[in-house]
GROMACS .gro file of C-alpha atoms in nm:
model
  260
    1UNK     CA    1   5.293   5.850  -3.301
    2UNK     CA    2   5.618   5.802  -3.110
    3UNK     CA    3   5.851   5.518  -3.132
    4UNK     CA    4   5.709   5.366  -2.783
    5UNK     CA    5   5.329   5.372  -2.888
    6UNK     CA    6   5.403   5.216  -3.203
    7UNK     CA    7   5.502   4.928  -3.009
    8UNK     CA    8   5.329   4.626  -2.904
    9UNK     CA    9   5.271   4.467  -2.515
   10UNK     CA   10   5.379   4.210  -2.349
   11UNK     CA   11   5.082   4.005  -2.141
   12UNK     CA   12   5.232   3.764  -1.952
   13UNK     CA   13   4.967   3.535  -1.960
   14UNK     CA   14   4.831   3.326  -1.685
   15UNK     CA   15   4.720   2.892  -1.734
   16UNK     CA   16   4.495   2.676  -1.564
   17UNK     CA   17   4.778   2.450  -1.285
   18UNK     CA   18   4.620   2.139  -1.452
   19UNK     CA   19   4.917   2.050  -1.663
   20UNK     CA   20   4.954   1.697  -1.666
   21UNK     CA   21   4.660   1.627  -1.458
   22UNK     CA   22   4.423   1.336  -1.544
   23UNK     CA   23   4.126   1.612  -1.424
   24UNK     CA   24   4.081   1.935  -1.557
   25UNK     CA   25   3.918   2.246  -1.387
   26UNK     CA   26   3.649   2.477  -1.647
   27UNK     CA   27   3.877   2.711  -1.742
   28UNK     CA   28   3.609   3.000  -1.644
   29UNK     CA   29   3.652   2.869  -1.282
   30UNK     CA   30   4.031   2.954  -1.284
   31UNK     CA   31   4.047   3.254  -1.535
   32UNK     CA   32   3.901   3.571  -1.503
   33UNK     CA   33   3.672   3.674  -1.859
   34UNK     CA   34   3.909   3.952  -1.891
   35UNK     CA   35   4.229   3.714  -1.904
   36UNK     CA   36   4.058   3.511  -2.179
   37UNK     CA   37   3.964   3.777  -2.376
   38UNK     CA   38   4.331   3.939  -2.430
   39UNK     CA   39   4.452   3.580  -2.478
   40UNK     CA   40   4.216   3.490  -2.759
   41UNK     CA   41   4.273   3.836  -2.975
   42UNK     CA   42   4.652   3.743  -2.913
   43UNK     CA   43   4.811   3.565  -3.237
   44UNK     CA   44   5.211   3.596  -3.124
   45UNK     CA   45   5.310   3.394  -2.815
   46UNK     CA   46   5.665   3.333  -2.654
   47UNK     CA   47   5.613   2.997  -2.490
   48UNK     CA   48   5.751   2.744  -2.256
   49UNK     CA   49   5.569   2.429  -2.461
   50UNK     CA   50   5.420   2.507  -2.833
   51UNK     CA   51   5.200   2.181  -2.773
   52UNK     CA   52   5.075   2.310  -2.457
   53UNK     CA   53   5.035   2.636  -2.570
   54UNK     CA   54   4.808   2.525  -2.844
   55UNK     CA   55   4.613   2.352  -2.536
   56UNK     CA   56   4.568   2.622  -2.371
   57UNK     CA   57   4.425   2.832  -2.694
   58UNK     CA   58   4.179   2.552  -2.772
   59UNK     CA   59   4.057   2.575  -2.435
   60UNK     CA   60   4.054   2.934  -2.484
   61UNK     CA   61   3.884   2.885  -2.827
   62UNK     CA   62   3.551   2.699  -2.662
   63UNK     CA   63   3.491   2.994  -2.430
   64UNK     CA   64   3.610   3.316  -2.608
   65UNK     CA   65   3.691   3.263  -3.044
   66UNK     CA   66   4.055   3.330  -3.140
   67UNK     CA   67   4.116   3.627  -3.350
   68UNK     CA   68   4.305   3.385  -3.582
   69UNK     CA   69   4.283   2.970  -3.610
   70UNK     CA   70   4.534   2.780  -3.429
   71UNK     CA   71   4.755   2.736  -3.725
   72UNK     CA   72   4.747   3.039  -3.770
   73UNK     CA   73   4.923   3.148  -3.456
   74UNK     CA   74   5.309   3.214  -3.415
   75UNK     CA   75   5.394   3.083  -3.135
   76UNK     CA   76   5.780   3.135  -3.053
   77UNK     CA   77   5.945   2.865  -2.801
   78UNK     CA   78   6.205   2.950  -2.536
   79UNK     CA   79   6.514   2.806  -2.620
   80UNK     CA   80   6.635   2.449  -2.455
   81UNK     CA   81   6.909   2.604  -2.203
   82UNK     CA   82   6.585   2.831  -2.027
   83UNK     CA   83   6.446   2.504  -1.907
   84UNK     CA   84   6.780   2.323  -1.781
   85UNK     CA   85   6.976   2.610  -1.699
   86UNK     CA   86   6.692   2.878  -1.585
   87UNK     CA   87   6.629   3.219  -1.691
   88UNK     CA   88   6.903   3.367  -1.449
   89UNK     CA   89   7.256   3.141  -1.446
   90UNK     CA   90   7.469   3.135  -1.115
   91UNK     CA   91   7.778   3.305  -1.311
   92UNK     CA   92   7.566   3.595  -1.413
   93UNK     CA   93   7.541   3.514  -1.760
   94UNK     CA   94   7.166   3.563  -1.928
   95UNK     CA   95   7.008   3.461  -2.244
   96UNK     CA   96   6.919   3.712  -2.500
   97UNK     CA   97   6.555   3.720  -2.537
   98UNK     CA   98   6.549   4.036  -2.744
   99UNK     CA   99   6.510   3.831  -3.034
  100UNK     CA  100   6.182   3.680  -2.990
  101UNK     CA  101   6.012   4.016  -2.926
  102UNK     CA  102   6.080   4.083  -3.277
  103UNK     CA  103   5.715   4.120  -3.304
  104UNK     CA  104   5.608   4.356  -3.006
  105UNK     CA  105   5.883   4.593  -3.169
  106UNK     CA  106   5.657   4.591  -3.476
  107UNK     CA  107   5.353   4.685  -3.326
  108UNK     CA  108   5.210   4.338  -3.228
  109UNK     CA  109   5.110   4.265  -2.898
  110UNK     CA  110   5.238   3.972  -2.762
  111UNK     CA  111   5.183   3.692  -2.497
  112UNK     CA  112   5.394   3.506  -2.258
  113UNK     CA  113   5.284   3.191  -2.126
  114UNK     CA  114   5.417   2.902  -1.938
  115UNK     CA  115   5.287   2.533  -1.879
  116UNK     CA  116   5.079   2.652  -1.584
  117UNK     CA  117   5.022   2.915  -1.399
  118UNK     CA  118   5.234   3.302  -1.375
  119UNK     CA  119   5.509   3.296  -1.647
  120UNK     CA  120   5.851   3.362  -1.502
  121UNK     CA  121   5.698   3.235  -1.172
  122UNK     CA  122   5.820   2.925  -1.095
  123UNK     CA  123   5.827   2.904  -1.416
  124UNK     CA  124   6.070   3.024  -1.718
  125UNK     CA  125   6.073   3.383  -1.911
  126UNK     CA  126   6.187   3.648  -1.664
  127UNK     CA  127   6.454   3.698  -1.918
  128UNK     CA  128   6.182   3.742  -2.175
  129UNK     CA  129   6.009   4.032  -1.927
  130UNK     CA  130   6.343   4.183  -1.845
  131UNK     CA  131   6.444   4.161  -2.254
  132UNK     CA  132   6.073   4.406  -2.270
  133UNK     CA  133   6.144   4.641  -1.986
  134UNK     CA  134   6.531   4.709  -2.177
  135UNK     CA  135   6.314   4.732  -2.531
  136UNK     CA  136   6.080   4.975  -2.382
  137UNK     CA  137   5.802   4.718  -2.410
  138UNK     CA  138   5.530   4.736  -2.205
  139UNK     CA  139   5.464   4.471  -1.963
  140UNK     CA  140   5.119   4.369  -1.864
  141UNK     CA  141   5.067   4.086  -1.649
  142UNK     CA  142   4.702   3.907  -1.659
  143UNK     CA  143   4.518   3.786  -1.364
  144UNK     CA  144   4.482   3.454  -1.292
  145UNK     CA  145   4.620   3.152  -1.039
  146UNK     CA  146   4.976   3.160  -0.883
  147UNK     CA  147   4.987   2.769  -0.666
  148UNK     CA  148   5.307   2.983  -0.450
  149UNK     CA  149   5.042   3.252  -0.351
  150UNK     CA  150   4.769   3.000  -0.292
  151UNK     CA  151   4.978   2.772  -0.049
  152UNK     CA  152   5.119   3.059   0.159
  153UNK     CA  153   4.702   3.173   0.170
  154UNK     CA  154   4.621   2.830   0.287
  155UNK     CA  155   4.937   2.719   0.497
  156UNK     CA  156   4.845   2.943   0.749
  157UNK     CA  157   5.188   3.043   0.813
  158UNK     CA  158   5.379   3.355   0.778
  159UNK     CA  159   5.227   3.542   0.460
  160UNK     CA  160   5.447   3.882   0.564
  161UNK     CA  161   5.755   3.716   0.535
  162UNK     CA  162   5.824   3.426   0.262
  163UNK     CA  163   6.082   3.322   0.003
  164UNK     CA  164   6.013   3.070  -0.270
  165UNK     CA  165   6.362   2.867  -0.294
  166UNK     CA  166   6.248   2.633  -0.610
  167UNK     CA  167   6.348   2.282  -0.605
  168UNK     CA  168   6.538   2.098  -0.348
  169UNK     CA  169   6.790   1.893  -0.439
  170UNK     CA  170   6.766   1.488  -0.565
  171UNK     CA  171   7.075   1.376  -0.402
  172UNK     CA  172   6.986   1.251  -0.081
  173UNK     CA  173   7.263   1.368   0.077
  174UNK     CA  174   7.214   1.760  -0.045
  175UNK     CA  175   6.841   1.733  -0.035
  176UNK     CA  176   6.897   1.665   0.366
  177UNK     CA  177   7.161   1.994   0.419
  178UNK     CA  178   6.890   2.215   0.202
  179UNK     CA  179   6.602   2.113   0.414
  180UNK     CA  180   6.763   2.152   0.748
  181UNK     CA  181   6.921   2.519   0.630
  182UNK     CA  182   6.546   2.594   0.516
  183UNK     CA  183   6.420   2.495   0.819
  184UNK     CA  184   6.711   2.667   1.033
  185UNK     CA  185   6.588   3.001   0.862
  186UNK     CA  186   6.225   2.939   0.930
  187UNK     CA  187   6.249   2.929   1.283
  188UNK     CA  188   6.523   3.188   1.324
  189UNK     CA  189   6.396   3.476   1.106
  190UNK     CA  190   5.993   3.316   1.148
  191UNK     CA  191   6.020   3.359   0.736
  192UNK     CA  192   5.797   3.057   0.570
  193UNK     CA  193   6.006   2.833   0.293
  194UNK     CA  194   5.837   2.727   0.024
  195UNK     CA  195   5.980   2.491  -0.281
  196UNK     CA  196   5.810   2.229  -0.542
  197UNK     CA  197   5.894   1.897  -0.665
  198UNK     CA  198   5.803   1.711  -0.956
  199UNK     CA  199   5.519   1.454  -0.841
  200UNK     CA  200   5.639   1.136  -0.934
  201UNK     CA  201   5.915   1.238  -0.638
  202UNK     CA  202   5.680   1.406  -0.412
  203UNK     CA  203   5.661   1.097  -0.167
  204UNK     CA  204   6.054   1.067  -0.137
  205UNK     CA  205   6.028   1.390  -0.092
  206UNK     CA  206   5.793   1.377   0.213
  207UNK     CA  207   5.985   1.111   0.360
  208UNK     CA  208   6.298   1.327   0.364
  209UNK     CA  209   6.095   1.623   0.542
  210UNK     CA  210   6.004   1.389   0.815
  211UNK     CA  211   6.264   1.260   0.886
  212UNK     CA  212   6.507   1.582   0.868
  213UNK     CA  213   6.266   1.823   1.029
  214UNK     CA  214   6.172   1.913   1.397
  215UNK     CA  215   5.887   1.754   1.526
  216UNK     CA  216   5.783   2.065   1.634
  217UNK     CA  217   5.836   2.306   1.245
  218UNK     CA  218   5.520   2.333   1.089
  219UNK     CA  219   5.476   2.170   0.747
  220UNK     CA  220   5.213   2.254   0.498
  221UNK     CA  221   5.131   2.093   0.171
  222UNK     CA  222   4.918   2.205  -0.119
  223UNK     CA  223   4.844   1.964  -0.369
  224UNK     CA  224   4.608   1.974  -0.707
  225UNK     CA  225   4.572   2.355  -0.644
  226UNK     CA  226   4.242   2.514  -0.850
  227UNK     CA  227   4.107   2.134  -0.893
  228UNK     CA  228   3.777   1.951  -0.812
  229UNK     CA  229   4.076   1.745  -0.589
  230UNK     CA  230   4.265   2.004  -0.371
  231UNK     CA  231   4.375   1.894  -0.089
  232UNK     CA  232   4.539   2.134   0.152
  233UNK     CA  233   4.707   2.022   0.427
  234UNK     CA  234   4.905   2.189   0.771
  235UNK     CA  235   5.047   2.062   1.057
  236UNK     CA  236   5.335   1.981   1.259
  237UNK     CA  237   5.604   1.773   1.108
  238UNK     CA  238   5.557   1.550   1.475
  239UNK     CA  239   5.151   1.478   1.332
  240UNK     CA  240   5.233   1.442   1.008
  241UNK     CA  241   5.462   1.111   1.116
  242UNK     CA  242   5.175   0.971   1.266
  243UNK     CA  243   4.937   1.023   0.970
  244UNK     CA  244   5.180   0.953   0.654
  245UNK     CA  245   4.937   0.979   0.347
  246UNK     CA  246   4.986   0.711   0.097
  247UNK     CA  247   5.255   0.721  -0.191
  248UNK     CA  248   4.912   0.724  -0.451
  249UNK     CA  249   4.773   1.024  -0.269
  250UNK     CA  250   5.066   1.240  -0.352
  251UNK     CA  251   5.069   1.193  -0.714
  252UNK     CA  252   4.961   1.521  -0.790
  253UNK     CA  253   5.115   1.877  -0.840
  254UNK     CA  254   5.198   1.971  -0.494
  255UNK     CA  255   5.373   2.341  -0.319
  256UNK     CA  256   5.529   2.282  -0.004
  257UNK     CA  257   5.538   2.530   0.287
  258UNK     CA  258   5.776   2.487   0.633
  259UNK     CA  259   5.762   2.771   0.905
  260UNK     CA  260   5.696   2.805   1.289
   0.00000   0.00000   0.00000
């Protein structure tokens, strides 16, 4: 056997996007059999939340039984500075991830996972992935939702040309230059924009869309994504100032989308 087959994979596996929802989809409406079944013989995990993790196996558990009982599973967190700092810092510099596949170098197969959805989507561990690909791990990424990919589906703008840009920012002042340079792009290059905010901000973050953007750029928001309450919603940034939805309708996980 040579030194690469003796190794373990990487699955970078896929969650339900009901974190921190009060409603929560079946899990075989949003993950494929196949998905659940590599995830429940998995018993070493690199993870973005150990308690969520542990969530997402019991969920697991009621569908497809874990190989090994929940306290029985290593799970592995990514360190602190991933989730402030990212997986890939403006100066260049990267954390070394190389240490938590300690495991896949000894054979085990091993899963990435995030709080919900694609890991390194949107989401922390690219660094993890990239850490494989330079260990000569394999990399296997499970099916299962992506909210980016769903929004651009149901925006109905430009799905040939797109760039996620992440958050926005808070200051009000910056958050006004981004959105205006976002939008400038859109209509020049006809390339859609699409970002995310935190819910509890999702209404000021509305606000500043309508009142930064043309009347005529096309917004689109996706909200609750995969749930019994997904609301999908495009139009011109001109109709929706005449039909602002309510602060309470917007508390949910939302993906926003501006084009022409």
């Amino acid at each position: 056997m040579t030194a690469e087959a003796s190794k373990g994979r990487l699955y970078l596996v896929p969650t339900p996007l009901d974190h921190g929802c009060a409603e929560q989809a079946a899990i075989t409406e949003v993950l494929p059999l196949g998905t659940l079944q590599v995830a429940a013989r998995l018993t070493h995990w690199i993870s973005e939340n150990a308690k969520s993790t542990r969530a997402f196996l019991k969920r697991v558990d009621a569908v497809q039984p874990l190989a090994q009982p929940l306290q029985a599973q290593a799970i592995a967190e990514l360190p602190r500075a991933v989730h402030k700092k990212g997986d890939h810092d403006p100066t260049g510099a990267r954390p070394d991830a190389r240490p938590l596949l300690a495991a896949a170098l000894q054979g085990q197969d091993m899963g990435l996972i995030s709080e919900a959805g694609m890991p390194a989507v949107a989401d922390p561990g690219s660094s993890v992935v990239r850490a494989a690909h330079a260990l000569g791990i394999e990399v296997v990424p499970l099916v299962g939702p992506v909210s980016i990919l769903l929004t651009l589906a149901a925006s109905g703008l430009n799905g040939q040309s797109f760039a996620f840009v992440g958050y926005v920012p808070q200051e009000a002042a910056a958050r006004a230059q981004r959105l205006r340079e976002l939008e400038a792009w859109a209509r020049k290059s006809g390339q859609t924009q699409l970002f995310i905010e935190t819910p509890y901000r999702n209404a000021t973050l509305l606000q500043a869309l309508l009142h930064e953007l043309q009347a005529t750029t096309q917004l689109a928001v996706c909200q609750g994504l995969t749930l019994p309450q997904v609301r999908c919603t495009s139009r011109s940034v001109a109709e929706w100032r005449r039909a602002m939805p309510a602060p309470a309708a917007l508390a949910m996980p939302a993906v926003y989308a501006i084009g022409r």
